[in-house]
Amino acid sequence: FLATVVQTQGSTYRKTGARMLIAGSGEIAGMVSGGCLEQDILCHVQRQTPPYQPFVITYDTTTEEDLLWGFGIGCEGVVSVLVDHLIDYPHNPLTFIAECFDREQSGVLATIFQVEGSSSVPIGARLMLHSEGKIDSNIEDVELSAQIAADAQIALQQKTTIHRQYCLQLGQADVSIEVIQPPPHLTIFGAGRDVLPLAQFATALGWQLTIVDCRSLETTANRFPMVDRIILARRETIDLQVKINPQTIAVVMTHNYLDDLEILRSLLAGSTRYIGLLGARQRTAKLLQDLAVTPAQFQRLHAPIGLDIGAETPEEIAIAIIAEIQAVITDRPAVCLKQLASD
């Protein structure tokens, strides 16, 4: 079974698109809340009998009664969770999501999760919009499918998940239109000991990870078994061997000045959205001077790299780097939440 958050209101731990996979044995992967709803969803699933039909569970924690008789979450929000049975499912959302991830391209997954007044539009019907414009749908209402497809195109362009309500001949349908974003692809230039914690944290987050070893050491693969790809390349062949696109996140930490110089020259000439450079301020200033970095290029360059959290050890520095990358790619200010709450 697949449980998916399809709508939220107010304060909730997870937002639309959070997923939890439930095996027949009762094992759970993923979370749709902070751990407070998962067991109840499992109980609902275990009570299901064939033929399995999609169903929605709504948790309302906005009332004081919830603290006394409910889950005691106290979040003051509403969460709607759609539960699907995936065996022999013709439009498996996980297959579509996996395809987006493998291709490193965005897509849109639109799901009908609530219907009033009509029996011809089933809960759980889906429309899938691929990045190249291809549409897969099992929504038989042609007019409804066309309306959802048009809104899915807008959501894909704006990269924003939305909720829409559509009028039917007899009633209305609520649809979650979710933008599927592939995980960030982090390319680390360097394979020293300080790269290991950065690679481990990135892997724990589910990011795609490539390590480029400019020393071309065959033993690098043994030290980084968790990465998706290892490229052994000299600085002279970086352009030929390393695939870089506008979505690439690049961190340069070779600790070799000439290597850094050539790598940065290549990255700054492209359209990489994030370039981070590890190194002392004086060294960084000399690199910028030698490269004649323009103001536009400097906007994408993060040097010194990382957030100011007092990091000293390789592990702490890795946390600072990961946190800054997350803030940049989500366009967040990277300040304490307490400060935002008081503003």
mmCIF file of C-alpha atoms in Angstrom:
data_model
loop_
_atom_site.group_PDB
_atom_site.id
_atom_site.type_symbol
_atom_site.label_atom_id
_atom_site.label_comp_id
_atom_site.label_asym_id
_atom_site.label_seq_id
_atom_site.Cartn_x
_atom_site.Cartn_y
_atom_site.Cartn_z
ATOM 1 C CA PHE A 1 0.000 0.000 0.000
ATOM 2 C CA LEU A 2 1.074 3.580 -0.611
ATOM 3 C CA ALA A 3 -0.058 6.374 1.700
ATOM 4 C CA THR A 4 0.311 9.896 0.289
ATOM 5 C CA VAL A 5 -0.445 13.280 1.832
ATOM 6 C CA VAL A 6 -2.763 14.901 -0.727
ATOM 7 C CA GLN A 7 -3.948 18.002 1.133
ATOM 8 C CA THR A 8 -2.977 19.982 4.226
ATOM 9 C CA GLN A 9 -4.390 22.975 6.035
ATOM 10 C CA GLY A 10 -2.820 24.947 8.848
ATOM 11 C CA SER A 11 0.255 23.704 10.688
ATOM 12 C CA THR A 12 1.378 20.199 9.706
ATOM 13 C CA TYR A 13 4.647 18.293 10.043
ATOM 14 C CA ARG A 14 4.719 17.101 6.411
ATOM 15 C CA LYS A 15 3.193 18.699 3.317
ATOM 16 C CA THR A 16 1.508 17.454 0.139
ATOM 17 C CA GLY A 17 3.552 14.730 -1.521
ATOM 18 C CA ALA A 18 4.910 13.086 1.641
ATOM 19 C CA ARG A 19 4.695 9.310 1.210
ATOM 20 C CA MET A 20 4.801 6.107 3.204
ATOM 21 C CA LEU A 21 5.031 2.613 1.744
ATOM 22 C CA ILE A 22 3.389 -0.190 3.709
ATOM 23 C CA ALA A 23 4.364 -3.793 2.977
ATOM 24 C CA GLY A 24 2.035 -6.733 3.427
ATOM 25 C CA SER A 25 4.104 -7.745 6.454
ATOM 26 C CA GLY A 26 3.377 -4.407 8.118
ATOM 27 C CA GLU A 27 6.821 -2.952 7.546
ATOM 28 C CA ILE A 28 6.841 0.789 6.864
ATOM 29 C CA ALA A 29 9.182 2.937 4.757
ATOM 30 C CA GLY A 30 8.875 6.705 4.759
ATOM 31 C CA MET A 31 6.770 9.053 6.881
ATOM 32 C CA VAL A 32 3.676 11.193 6.354
ATOM 33 C CA SER A 33 3.902 12.953 9.727
ATOM 34 C CA GLY A 34 6.285 13.290 12.629
ATOM 35 C CA GLY A 35 5.534 9.709 13.631
ATOM 36 C CA CYS A 36 2.101 10.350 15.151
ATOM 37 C CA LEU A 37 -0.153 9.167 12.302
ATOM 38 C CA GLU A 38 1.773 6.255 10.837
ATOM 39 C CA GLN A 39 0.539 3.576 13.259
ATOM 40 C CA ASP A 40 -3.087 4.565 12.781
ATOM 41 C CA ILE A 41 -2.712 4.442 8.980
ATOM 42 C CA LEU A 42 -1.169 0.979 9.334
ATOM 43 C CA CYS A 43 -4.198 -0.125 11.358
ATOM 44 C CA HIS A 44 -6.515 1.151 8.627
ATOM 45 C CA VAL A 45 -4.536 -0.761 6.008
ATOM 46 C CA GLN A 46 -4.533 -3.985 7.985
ATOM 47 C CA ARG A 47 -8.320 -3.850 8.172
ATOM 48 C CA GLN A 48 -8.658 -3.747 4.375
ATOM 49 C CA THR A 49 -9.885 -6.791 2.465
ATOM 50 C CA PRO A 50 -9.970 -7.533 -1.297
ATOM 51 C CA PRO A 51 -10.963 -6.030 -3.626
ATOM 52 C CA TYR A 52 -8.845 -3.144 -2.402
ATOM 53 C CA GLN A 53 -10.091 0.352 -3.199
ATOM 54 C CA PRO A 54 -8.303 3.679 -2.644
ATOM 55 C CA PHE A 55 -9.505 5.560 0.424
ATOM 56 C CA VAL A 56 -8.757 8.824 2.194
ATOM 57 C CA ILE A 57 -8.156 9.353 5.912
ATOM 58 C CA THR A 58 -8.442 12.911 7.237
ATOM 59 C CA TYR A 59 -6.838 13.921 10.527
ATOM 60 C CA ASP A 60 -8.112 17.164 12.057
ATOM 61 C CA THR A 61 -6.004 18.408 14.961
ATOM 62 C CA THR A 62 -7.443 21.921 15.070
ATOM 63 C CA THR A 63 -9.815 21.314 17.983
ATOM 64 C CA GLU A 64 -9.105 21.112 21.693
ATOM 65 C CA GLU A 65 -10.917 17.776 21.763
ATOM 66 C CA ASP A 66 -8.053 16.258 19.788
ATOM 67 C CA LEU A 67 -5.682 16.886 22.686
ATOM 68 C CA LEU A 68 -8.034 15.042 25.011
ATOM 69 C CA TRP A 69 -9.477 12.238 22.894
ATOM 70 C CA GLY A 70 -7.491 12.172 19.672
ATOM 71 C CA PHE A 71 -3.851 11.817 18.834
ATOM 72 C CA GLY A 72 -2.730 14.648 21.083
ATOM 73 C CA ILE A 73 -0.614 16.125 18.298
ATOM 74 C CA GLY A 74 -1.496 19.744 18.987
ATOM 75 C CA CYS A 75 -0.338 20.901 15.534
ATOM 76 C CA GLU A 76 -3.640 22.664 14.800
ATOM 77 C CA GLY A 77 -3.747 21.444 11.236
ATOM 78 C CA VAL A 78 -5.674 19.160 8.913
ATOM 79 C CA VAL A 79 -4.005 16.363 6.937
ATOM 80 C CA SER A 80 -5.695 14.238 4.260
ATOM 81 C CA VAL A 81 -3.928 10.988 3.351
ATOM 82 C CA LEU A 82 -4.794 8.886 0.294
ATOM 83 C CA VAL A 83 -4.079 5.156 0.608
ATOM 84 C CA ASP A 84 -3.651 3.066 -2.580
ATOM 85 C CA HIS A 85 -3.102 -0.636 -3.137
ATOM 86 C CA LEU A 86 -0.304 -0.881 -5.722
ATOM 87 C CA ILE A 87 -0.386 -4.543 -6.791
ATOM 88 C CA ASP A 88 -1.342 -4.761 -10.495
ATOM 89 C CA TYR A 89 -1.891 -1.004 -10.459
ATOM 90 C CA PRO A 90 -1.870 0.251 -14.090
ATOM 91 C CA HIS A 91 -0.781 3.820 -13.287
ATOM 92 C CA ASN A 92 1.658 3.193 -10.458
ATOM 93 C CA PRO A 93 2.807 6.556 -9.078
ATOM 94 C CA LEU A 94 6.061 5.050 -7.797
ATOM 95 C CA THR A 95 6.976 3.949 -11.317
ATOM 96 C CA PHE A 96 6.403 7.473 -12.595
ATOM 97 C CA ILE A 97 8.398 9.026 -9.747
ATOM 98 C CA ALA A 98 11.256 6.577 -10.331
ATOM 99 C CA GLU A 99 11.290 7.545 -14.010
ATOM 100 C CA CYS A 100 11.539 11.252 -13.119
ATOM 101 C CA PHE A 101 14.403 10.477 -10.755
ATOM 102 C CA ASP A 102 16.257 8.294 -13.264
ATOM 103 C CA ARG A 103 15.979 10.905 -16.012
ATOM 104 C CA GLU A 104 16.739 13.759 -13.570
ATOM 105 C CA GLN A 105 13.710 15.599 -14.966
ATOM 106 C CA SER A 106 10.639 17.092 -13.325
ATOM 107 C CA GLY A 107 7.108 15.812 -13.874
ATOM 108 C CA VAL A 108 3.606 16.301 -12.498
ATOM 109 C CA LEU A 109 1.479 13.726 -10.714
ATOM 110 C CA ALA A 110 -2.195 14.747 -10.467
ATOM 111 C CA THR A 111 -4.393 12.614 -8.199
ATOM 112 C CA ILE A 112 -8.140 12.733 -7.622
ATOM 113 C CA PHE A 113 -8.630 12.278 -3.885
ATOM 114 C CA GLN A 114 -12.161 13.475 -3.219
ATOM 115 C CA VAL A 115 -15.347 13.344 -5.310
ATOM 116 C CA GLU A 116 -18.798 14.616 -4.447
ATOM 117 C CA GLY A 117 -21.975 13.799 -6.376
ATOM 118 C CA SER A 118 -20.456 11.669 -9.156
ATOM 119 C CA SER A 119 -19.760 7.963 -9.383
ATOM 120 C CA SER A 120 -18.057 8.114 -12.782
ATOM 121 C CA VAL A 121 -14.889 9.755 -11.462
ATOM 122 C CA PRO A 122 -13.112 7.400 -9.009
ATOM 123 C CA ILE A 123 -10.875 8.393 -6.128
ATOM 124 C CA GLY A 124 -7.266 7.501 -6.901
ATOM 125 C CA ALA A 125 -7.486 8.152 -10.655
ATOM 126 C CA ARG A 126 -4.343 9.871 -11.905
ATOM 127 C CA LEU A 127 -2.839 11.959 -14.657
ATOM 128 C CA MET A 128 0.925 11.960 -15.162
ATOM 129 C CA LEU A 129 2.647 14.728 -17.095
ATOM 130 C CA HIS A 130 6.193 14.005 -18.250
ATOM 131 C CA SER A 131 8.762 16.769 -18.715
ATOM 132 C CA GLU A 132 8.662 16.442 -22.502
ATOM 133 C CA GLY A 133 4.874 16.908 -22.515
ATOM 134 C CA LYS A 134 3.728 13.288 -22.729
ATOM 135 C CA ILE A 135 0.578 12.567 -20.708
ATOM 136 C CA ASP A 136 -0.527 9.252 -19.182
ATOM 137 C CA SER A 137 -3.973 9.225 -17.609
ATOM 138 C CA ASN A 138 -6.654 6.837 -16.411
ATOM 139 C CA ILE A 139 -9.176 9.659 -15.860
ATOM 140 C CA GLU A 140 -12.002 8.709 -18.223
ATOM 141 C CA ASP A 141 -13.848 12.046 -17.996
ATOM 142 C CA VAL A 142 -12.324 13.743 -21.067
ATOM 143 C CA GLU A 143 -13.214 17.303 -20.057
ATOM 144 C CA LEU A 144 -11.902 16.845 -16.522
ATOM 145 C CA SER A 145 -8.704 15.236 -17.819
ATOM 146 C CA ALA A 146 -8.117 18.196 -20.163
ATOM 147 C CA GLN A 147 -8.619 20.715 -17.342
ATOM 148 C CA ILE A 148 -6.230 18.855 -15.058
ATOM 149 C CA ALA A 149 -3.648 18.568 -17.860
ATOM 150 C CA ALA A 150 -3.759 22.343 -18.417
ATOM 151 C CA ASP A 151 -3.240 23.040 -14.700
ATOM 152 C CA ALA A 152 -0.488 20.418 -14.579
ATOM 153 C CA GLN A 153 1.382 22.325 -17.308
ATOM 154 C CA ILE A 154 1.171 25.499 -15.220
ATOM 155 C CA ALA A 155 2.337 23.688 -12.093
ATOM 156 C CA LEU A 156 5.310 22.242 -13.999
ATOM 157 C CA GLN A 157 6.303 25.669 -15.338
ATOM 158 C CA GLN A 158 6.026 27.267 -11.898
ATOM 159 C CA LYS A 159 7.448 24.197 -10.113
ATOM 160 C CA THR A 160 4.715 24.544 -7.501
ATOM 161 C CA THR A 161 2.421 21.852 -6.107
ATOM 162 C CA ILE A 162 -1.202 23.014 -6.075
ATOM 163 C CA HIS A 163 -4.684 21.857 -5.104
ATOM 164 C CA ARG A 164 -7.582 22.366 -7.495
ATOM 165 C CA GLN A 165 -11.325 21.785 -7.293
ATOM 166 C CA TYR A 166 -13.171 21.028 -10.539
ATOM 167 C CA CYS A 167 -16.880 21.194 -11.301
ATOM 168 C CA LEU A 168 -18.395 18.017 -12.740
ATOM 169 C CA GLN A 169 -21.777 17.513 -14.365
ATOM 170 C CA LEU A 170 -22.923 16.065 -11.064
ATOM 171 C CA GLY A 171 -20.801 17.457 -8.276
ATOM 172 C CA GLN A 172 -17.113 18.273 -7.955
ATOM 173 C CA ALA A 173 -13.675 16.682 -7.715
ATOM 174 C CA ASP A 174 -10.679 17.651 -5.580
ATOM 175 C CA VAL A 175 -7.291 17.047 -7.179
ATOM 176 C CA SER A 176 -3.752 17.226 -5.823
ATOM 177 C CA ILE A 177 -1.412 18.418 -8.593
ATOM 178 C CA GLU A 178 2.054 17.567 -7.332
ATOM 179 C CA VAL A 179 5.292 18.570 -8.989
ATOM 180 C CA ILE A 180 7.799 15.722 -8.812
ATOM 181 C CA GLN A 181 11.322 17.071 -8.495
ATOM 182 C CA PRO A 182 14.271 14.711 -8.923
ATOM 183 C CA PRO A 183 16.671 14.695 -5.980
ATOM 184 C CA PRO A 184 19.550 17.176 -6.169
ATOM 185 C CA HIS A 185 22.612 15.916 -8.027
ATOM 186 C CA LEU A 186 25.734 16.807 -6.106
ATOM 187 C CA THR A 187 29.071 16.597 -7.888
ATOM 188 C CA ILE A 188 32.080 16.785 -5.562
ATOM 189 C CA PHE A 189 35.459 17.573 -7.072
ATOM 190 C CA GLY A 190 37.955 15.987 -4.737
ATOM 191 C CA ALA A 191 38.274 12.694 -2.899
ATOM 192 C CA GLY A 192 40.140 13.525 0.286
ATOM 193 C CA ARG A 193 39.210 12.359 3.757
ATOM 194 C CA ASP A 194 37.105 15.476 4.389
ATOM 195 C CA VAL A 195 34.880 14.526 1.431
ATOM 196 C CA LEU A 196 33.657 11.350 3.147
ATOM 197 C CA PRO A 197 31.238 12.954 5.671
ATOM 198 C CA LEU A 198 29.868 15.237 2.956
ATOM 199 C CA ALA A 199 29.226 12.194 0.754
ATOM 200 C CA GLN A 200 27.600 10.324 3.639
ATOM 201 C CA PHE A 201 25.235 13.184 4.505
ATOM 202 C CA ALA A 202 24.264 13.721 0.872
ATOM 203 C CA THR A 203 23.532 10.009 0.483
ATOM 204 C CA ALA A 204 21.423 9.997 3.653
ATOM 205 C CA LEU A 205 19.311 12.766 2.101
ATOM 206 C CA GLY A 206 18.733 10.697 -1.011
ATOM 207 C CA TRP A 207 20.712 13.009 -3.288
ATOM 208 C CA GLN A 208 22.363 11.742 -6.448
ATOM 209 C CA LEU A 209 26.112 11.854 -5.909
ATOM 210 C CA THR A 210 29.114 11.948 -8.230
ATOM 211 C CA ILE A 211 32.706 12.201 -7.037
ATOM 212 C CA VAL A 212 35.412 13.413 -9.409
ATOM 213 C CA ASP A 213 38.894 12.381 -8.294
ATOM 214 C CA CYS A 214 41.499 14.534 -10.009
ATOM 215 C CA ARG A 215 44.273 12.351 -8.647
ATOM 216 C CA SER A 216 42.812 9.383 -10.545
ATOM 217 C CA LEU A 217 43.370 6.918 -7.717
ATOM 218 C CA GLU A 218 41.896 3.485 -8.304
ATOM 219 C CA THR A 219 41.378 3.063 -4.546
ATOM 220 C CA THR A 220 38.805 5.897 -4.486
ATOM 221 C CA ALA A 221 35.941 3.510 -5.293
ATOM 222 C CA ASN A 222 36.722 1.466 -2.191
ATOM 223 C CA ARG A 223 36.569 4.529 0.045
ATOM 224 C CA PHE A 224 33.262 5.793 -1.355
ATOM 225 C CA PRO A 225 30.988 2.767 -1.812
ATOM 226 C CA MET A 226 27.868 4.888 -1.224
ATOM 227 C CA VAL A 227 28.180 7.179 -4.252
ATOM 228 C CA ASP A 228 26.313 6.745 -7.550
ATOM 229 C CA ARG A 229 29.283 7.483 -9.782
ATOM 230 C CA ILE A 230 33.033 7.971 -9.461
ATOM 231 C CA ILE A 231 34.982 9.664 -12.237
ATOM 232 C CA LEU A 232 38.762 9.453 -12.349
ATOM 233 C CA ALA A 233 39.883 12.462 -14.357
ATOM 234 C CA ARG A 234 42.777 14.871 -14.671
ATOM 235 C CA ARG A 235 41.990 18.563 -14.705
ATOM 236 C CA GLU A 236 42.791 18.733 -18.408
ATOM 237 C CA THR A 237 39.916 16.345 -19.227
ATOM 238 C CA ILE A 238 37.242 17.586 -16.824
ATOM 239 C CA ASP A 239 35.122 19.111 -19.596
ATOM 240 C CA LEU A 240 35.101 15.850 -21.529
ATOM 241 C CA GLN A 241 34.418 13.461 -18.657
ATOM 242 C CA VAL A 242 32.078 15.310 -16.297
ATOM 243 C CA LYS A 243 28.466 15.983 -17.273
ATOM 244 C CA ILE A 244 27.364 19.382 -15.996
ATOM 245 C CA ASN A 245 23.916 20.947 -16.513
ATOM 246 C CA PRO A 246 21.953 23.887 -15.029
ATOM 247 C CA GLN A 247 20.655 21.658 -12.216
ATOM 248 C CA THR A 248 24.104 20.486 -11.117
ATOM 249 C CA ILE A 249 25.312 21.322 -7.618
ATOM 250 C CA ALA A 250 29.106 21.446 -7.611
ATOM 251 C CA VAL A 251 31.418 21.486 -4.606
ATOM 252 C CA VAL A 252 35.121 21.998 -5.272
ATOM 253 C CA MET A 253 37.434 20.665 -2.561
ATOM 254 C CA THR A 254 40.495 19.185 -4.238
ATOM 255 C CA HIS A 255 42.979 21.113 -2.045
ATOM 256 C CA ASN A 256 45.066 21.611 -5.173
ATOM 257 C CA TYR A 257 45.277 25.171 -6.472
ATOM 258 C CA LEU A 258 45.771 24.337 -10.153
ATOM 259 C CA ASP A 259 43.032 21.716 -10.086
ATOM 260 C CA ASP A 260 40.640 24.193 -8.455
ATOM 261 C CA LEU A 261 41.581 26.831 -11.006
ATOM 262 C CA GLU A 262 40.707 24.671 -14.012
ATOM 263 C CA ILE A 263 37.596 23.178 -12.435
ATOM 264 C CA LEU A 264 36.233 26.597 -11.501
ATOM 265 C CA ARG A 265 37.042 27.931 -14.961
ATOM 266 C CA SER A 266 34.905 25.172 -16.451
ATOM 267 C CA LEU A 267 32.049 25.512 -13.949
ATOM 268 C CA LEU A 268 31.835 29.304 -14.165
ATOM 269 C CA ALA A 269 31.682 29.138 -17.953
ATOM 270 C CA GLY A 270 28.573 26.973 -17.721
ATOM 271 C CA SER A 271 25.205 27.431 -16.042
ATOM 272 C CA THR A 272 25.627 25.345 -12.897
ATOM 273 C CA ARG A 273 23.168 26.691 -10.321
ATOM 274 C CA TYR A 274 25.427 26.254 -7.293
ATOM 275 C CA ILE A 275 29.216 26.258 -7.108
ATOM 276 C CA GLY A 276 30.819 25.914 -3.700
ATOM 277 C CA LEU A 277 34.550 26.309 -3.055
ATOM 278 C CA LEU A 278 36.314 25.064 0.057
ATOM 279 C CA GLY A 279 39.509 26.875 0.991
ATOM 280 C CA ALA A 280 41.139 29.714 2.889
ATOM 281 C CA ARG A 281 39.988 33.273 2.150
ATOM 282 C CA GLN A 282 43.373 34.408 0.773
ATOM 283 C CA ARG A 283 43.553 31.392 -1.514
ATOM 284 C CA THR A 284 39.985 32.002 -2.675
ATOM 285 C CA ALA A 285 40.713 35.677 -3.371
ATOM 286 C CA LYS A 286 43.695 34.714 -5.534
ATOM 287 C CA LEU A 287 41.579 32.193 -7.472
ATOM 288 C CA LEU A 288 38.908 34.807 -8.136
ATOM 289 C CA GLN A 289 41.541 37.256 -9.299
ATOM 290 C CA ASP A 290 43.254 34.749 -11.581
ATOM 291 C CA LEU A 291 39.898 33.757 -13.076
ATOM 292 C CA ALA A 292 38.665 37.357 -13.443
ATOM 293 C CA VAL A 293 35.296 36.307 -12.039
ATOM 294 C CA THR A 294 32.442 38.573 -13.143
ATOM 295 C CA PRO A 295 29.665 39.770 -10.765
ATOM 296 C CA ALA A 296 27.167 37.491 -12.542
ATOM 297 C CA GLN A 297 29.428 34.477 -12.081
ATOM 298 C CA PHE A 298 30.059 35.382 -8.459
ATOM 299 C CA GLN A 299 26.311 35.109 -7.752
ATOM 300 C CA ARG A 300 26.553 31.344 -8.311
ATOM 301 C CA LEU A 301 29.827 30.970 -6.446
ATOM 302 C CA HIS A 302 29.738 30.293 -2.715
ATOM 303 C CA ALA A 303 33.154 30.958 -1.299
ATOM 304 C CA PRO A 304 33.759 30.520 1.567
ATOM 305 C CA ILE A 305 31.336 27.634 1.321
ATOM 306 C CA GLY A 306 28.742 26.744 3.958
ATOM 307 C CA LEU A 307 26.682 28.440 6.642
ATOM 308 C CA ASP A 308 28.295 30.103 9.629
ATOM 309 C CA ILE A 309 27.589 27.553 12.378
ATOM 310 C CA GLY A 310 31.020 27.496 13.968
ATOM 311 C CA ALA A 311 32.075 24.392 12.052
ATOM 312 C CA GLU A 312 35.625 23.087 12.539
ATOM 313 C CA THR A 313 35.721 19.311 12.084
ATOM 314 C CA PRO A 314 35.128 17.664 8.670
ATOM 315 C CA GLU A 315 31.739 16.448 9.879
ATOM 316 C CA GLU A 316 30.696 19.913 11.085
ATOM 317 C CA ILE A 317 31.912 21.503 7.853
ATOM 318 C CA ALA A 318 29.937 18.932 5.879
ATOM 319 C CA ILE A 319 26.771 19.863 7.807
ATOM 320 C CA ALA A 320 27.397 23.557 7.107
ATOM 321 C CA ILE A 321 27.824 22.838 3.379
ATOM 322 C CA ILE A 322 24.757 20.599 3.132
ATOM 323 C CA ALA A 323 22.645 23.177 4.999
ATOM 324 C CA GLU A 324 23.715 25.987 2.676
ATOM 325 C CA ILE A 325 23.010 23.921 -0.442
ATOM 326 C CA GLN A 326 19.553 23.021 0.885
ATOM 327 C CA ALA A 327 18.816 26.693 1.584
ATOM 328 C CA VAL A 328 19.986 27.794 -1.864
ATOM 329 C CA ILE A 329 18.081 25.195 -3.883
ATOM 330 C CA THR A 330 14.871 25.822 -1.915
ATOM 331 C CA ASP A 331 15.373 29.608 -1.980
ATOM 332 C CA ARG A 332 15.172 29.953 1.798
ATOM 333 C CA PRO A 333 16.880 32.607 3.933
ATOM 334 C CA ALA A 334 18.751 30.111 6.179
ATOM 335 C CA VAL A 335 17.899 31.836 9.460
ATOM 336 C CA CYS A 336 16.665 30.401 12.747
ATOM 337 C CA LEU A 337 12.987 29.435 12.602
ATOM 338 C CA LYS A 338 12.577 31.147 15.954
ATOM 339 C CA GLN A 339 13.583 34.418 14.304
ATOM 340 C CA LEU A 340 11.075 33.921 11.495
ATOM 341 C CA ALA A 341 8.314 33.137 14.008
ATOM 342 C CA SER A 342 8.994 36.372 15.896
ATOM 343 C CA ASP A 343 9.093 38.621 12.809
#
